[in-house]
């Protein structure tokens, strides 16, 4: 536990039903707050002093924001792709991640998370009840890409190779998304494996395609609490 020491003393007023002081919250989000912490608390119950101790490690991630909330259509996708390119080749020595904020509305095109991007990327719609509609796809070639709160809708591309929803060589996670009308909604054949939950797959030829052959195959598919309806093949 070498390093600078920091204390957050607190004298709490007022008693909860348990006899202990009411809660007080410190938010340890700053990068300087990373490291080992000792939590100590004490209180008096029936005249007896009780002390509790705990040691924990605070690991702080810091986000780099790409804000596309005010953009729409193909302009939003072009903006996102150009912004992601600016981080290619940059060494990520401080465990930063990139969070892309998508608009409340429809965006069009193919979002490309490039290789040689040393950052985990989060592509995030507004919330579970107000998702971004993406008429296109996400191709992820970095280490890990997470997509959440997005309704993926196929453009009706006739080419089977181009009618893919979420694909690439990255590790992927999919949360609270839907996929409609793709040849392969999620395509795990180039090294990608994904976990996810609360997703809906409807009207696709194959909802989740997994190729377990060859040196690049490492899929570990975990579709938790997902629904499949009207697909020619689910998985």
XYZ file of C-alpha atoms in Angstrom:
235
model
C 0.000 0.000 0.000
C 2.813 2.397 -0.827
C 1.855 5.855 -2.018
C 0.236 9.048 -0.730
C -2.288 8.793 2.080
C -5.636 10.572 2.013
C -8.257 10.692 4.754
C -11.957 11.535 4.536
C -12.996 11.944 8.163
C -16.684 12.499 8.885
C -18.549 13.281 12.071
C -22.123 12.191 11.454
C -25.095 13.657 13.245
C -28.401 11.969 13.930
C -29.043 8.314 14.647
C -30.692 5.747 12.430
C -32.903 3.041 13.916
C -29.872 0.771 14.225
C -28.184 3.159 16.607
C -25.463 3.926 14.079
C -25.059 7.283 12.365
C -26.937 7.943 9.134
C -25.057 7.275 5.873
C -22.551 9.633 4.321
C -21.298 9.143 0.777
C -17.937 9.900 -0.797
C -17.606 9.451 -4.569
C -14.136 8.193 -5.430
C -14.228 8.855 -9.172
C -11.140 11.016 -9.535
C -8.026 9.352 -10.966
C -6.073 10.370 -7.828
C -8.490 8.254 -5.780
C -7.336 4.997 -7.340
C -5.633 2.546 -4.996
C -6.214 0.736 -1.714
C -8.601 2.210 0.823
C -9.323 1.287 4.422
C -12.921 1.846 5.479
C -13.500 2.215 9.204
C -16.743 2.844 11.023
C -17.794 2.773 14.648
C -20.952 3.198 16.650
C -22.357 2.624 20.092
C -25.136 0.134 20.726
C -26.427 -0.457 24.246
C -23.394 1.268 25.685
C -20.954 -0.913 23.761
C -18.686 0.530 21.046
C -18.592 -1.533 17.877
C -15.992 -0.970 15.161
C -15.905 -2.332 11.612
C -13.044 -2.331 9.132
C -12.742 -3.181 5.464
C -10.016 -2.886 2.824
C -10.897 -2.396 -0.833
C -9.207 -1.379 -4.056
C -10.712 1.500 -6.006
C -10.112 1.093 -9.746
C -11.035 4.245 -11.652
C -11.850 4.265 -15.365
C -12.000 7.573 -17.143
C -14.064 8.191 -20.243
C -13.327 10.155 -23.383
C -16.598 11.444 -24.796
C -17.652 11.598 -28.454
C -20.937 13.517 -28.340
C -23.134 12.909 -31.387
C -26.425 13.655 -29.617
C -27.141 16.740 -31.730
C -26.453 15.006 -35.050
C -28.644 12.749 -37.167
C -28.741 10.641 -40.310
C -25.512 9.890 -42.135
C -23.889 13.002 -40.663
C -23.896 11.357 -37.224
C -22.182 8.194 -38.496
C -19.556 10.157 -40.465
C -18.838 12.274 -37.387
C -18.460 9.218 -35.132
C -16.162 7.416 -37.582
C -13.920 10.457 -38.051
C -13.673 11.030 -34.287
C -12.776 7.397 -33.581
C -10.015 7.586 -36.215
C -8.296 10.366 -34.253
C -7.546 7.870 -31.464
C -5.971 5.205 -33.705
C -2.378 4.482 -32.711
C -2.590 6.398 -29.430
C -1.268 4.432 -26.473
C -3.838 4.062 -23.719
C -1.643 4.010 -20.622
C -4.307 5.150 -18.153
C -7.190 2.718 -18.820
C -9.331 5.296 -20.559
C -12.381 4.218 -22.529
C -14.281 6.002 -25.292
C -17.988 6.615 -24.827
C -19.980 7.568 -27.921
C -23.279 9.288 -27.152
C -25.844 8.577 -29.849
C -28.843 10.821 -30.553
C -32.519 10.317 -29.790
C -33.524 9.621 -33.375
C -32.294 7.808 -36.475
C -28.738 7.542 -37.756
C -27.767 5.970 -41.058
C -24.649 4.199 -42.219
C -21.945 1.832 -41.039
C -20.176 2.722 -37.810
C -16.595 1.428 -37.955
C -14.584 0.978 -34.772
C -11.095 0.678 -36.296
C -8.307 -1.710 -35.456
C -5.195 -0.391 -33.706
C -7.553 1.399 -31.316
C -6.267 0.760 -27.801
C -9.539 1.714 -26.114
C -12.739 -0.056 -25.140
C -15.567 1.703 -27.000
C -19.144 2.136 -25.748
C -21.770 3.029 -28.355
C -24.700 4.191 -26.261
C -28.227 5.304 -27.118
C -30.185 7.635 -24.785
C -31.726 4.932 -22.547
C -33.610 1.633 -22.588
C -36.933 3.302 -23.336
C -35.626 5.787 -25.920
C -33.201 3.951 -28.151
C -31.255 5.238 -31.115
C -32.361 3.724 -34.431
C -29.350 2.675 -36.524
C -30.170 1.929 -40.144
C -26.896 0.210 -40.927
C -24.300 -1.703 -38.949
C -21.431 -1.662 -36.481
C -18.118 -3.190 -37.506
C -15.809 -3.531 -34.496
C -12.124 -4.267 -35.042
C -10.632 -3.024 -31.760
C -10.175 -4.944 -28.512
C -13.705 -4.576 -27.160
C -16.851 -2.741 -28.235
C -20.079 -2.470 -26.265
C -23.367 -1.476 -27.912
C -26.407 -0.580 -25.834
C -29.809 1.038 -26.273
C -29.731 0.770 -30.080
C -32.379 -0.539 -32.485
C -30.450 -2.018 -35.430
C -32.477 -1.996 -38.659
C -31.213 -3.507 -41.909
C -31.077 -1.296 -44.992
C -32.192 -4.278 -47.089
C -28.781 -4.757 -48.671
C -29.005 -7.648 -51.159
C -25.428 -8.815 -50.645
C -25.313 -11.376 -47.853
C -21.800 -10.291 -46.870
C -22.920 -6.685 -46.462
C -26.208 -7.350 -44.688
C -24.692 -7.854 -41.228
C -25.698 -5.991 -38.067
C -22.863 -6.285 -35.532
C -19.648 -7.955 -36.662
C -15.848 -7.749 -36.728
C -12.876 -9.163 -34.826
C -13.432 -7.380 -31.493
C -14.870 -8.821 -28.328
C -18.378 -7.469 -28.101
C -21.189 -6.909 -25.643
C -24.783 -6.147 -26.595
C -27.285 -4.791 -24.079
C -30.881 -3.633 -24.552
C -30.731 -3.662 -28.353
C -32.888 -5.035 -31.151
C -31.952 -6.379 -34.607
C -34.387 -6.549 -37.507
C -34.059 -7.766 -41.085
C -30.407 -8.832 -41.330
C -28.859 -11.796 -43.093
C -26.760 -12.263 -39.921
C -27.795 -9.900 -37.129
C -24.737 -10.766 -35.014
C -21.879 -12.343 -36.948
C -19.232 -14.170 -34.885
C -16.840 -15.626 -37.453
C -13.753 -13.419 -37.429
C -12.598 -13.784 -33.837
C -15.521 -11.957 -32.246
C -17.296 -13.389 -29.265
C -19.997 -11.588 -27.361
C -22.057 -11.539 -24.245
C -25.275 -9.671 -23.819
C -28.715 -9.422 -22.319
C -32.184 -7.967 -22.920
C -31.900 -8.091 -26.709
C -34.565 -8.777 -29.346
C -33.986 -10.488 -32.699
C -36.801 -10.499 -35.248
C -37.146 -11.109 -38.970
C -33.498 -12.010 -39.552
C -32.200 -14.886 -41.663
C -29.851 -15.858 -38.802
C -30.075 -13.934 -35.545
C -26.689 -15.015 -34.141
C -24.197 -16.706 -36.465
C -21.213 -18.508 -34.923
C -18.376 -20.097 -36.870
C -16.394 -22.327 -34.518
C -13.863 -23.455 -37.109
C -10.375 -22.176 -37.783
C -7.746 -20.343 -35.766
C -9.871 -17.232 -35.308
C -12.802 -19.021 -33.690
C -13.162 -18.152 -30.013
C -16.825 -17.371 -29.662
C -18.341 -17.511 -26.193
C -21.929 -16.518 -26.846
C -24.129 -15.679 -23.874
C -27.541 -14.345 -24.936
C -29.238 -13.787 -21.579
C -32.888 -12.763 -21.388
C -33.115 -12.411 -25.172
C -36.112 -12.990 -27.428
C -36.080 -14.514 -30.921
C -39.107 -14.204 -33.182
C -39.651 -14.661 -36.918
C -36.017 -15.512 -37.683
C -35.207 -18.318 -40.129
C -32.610 -19.505 -37.570
C -32.072 -18.202 -34.060
C -28.495 -19.354 -33.338
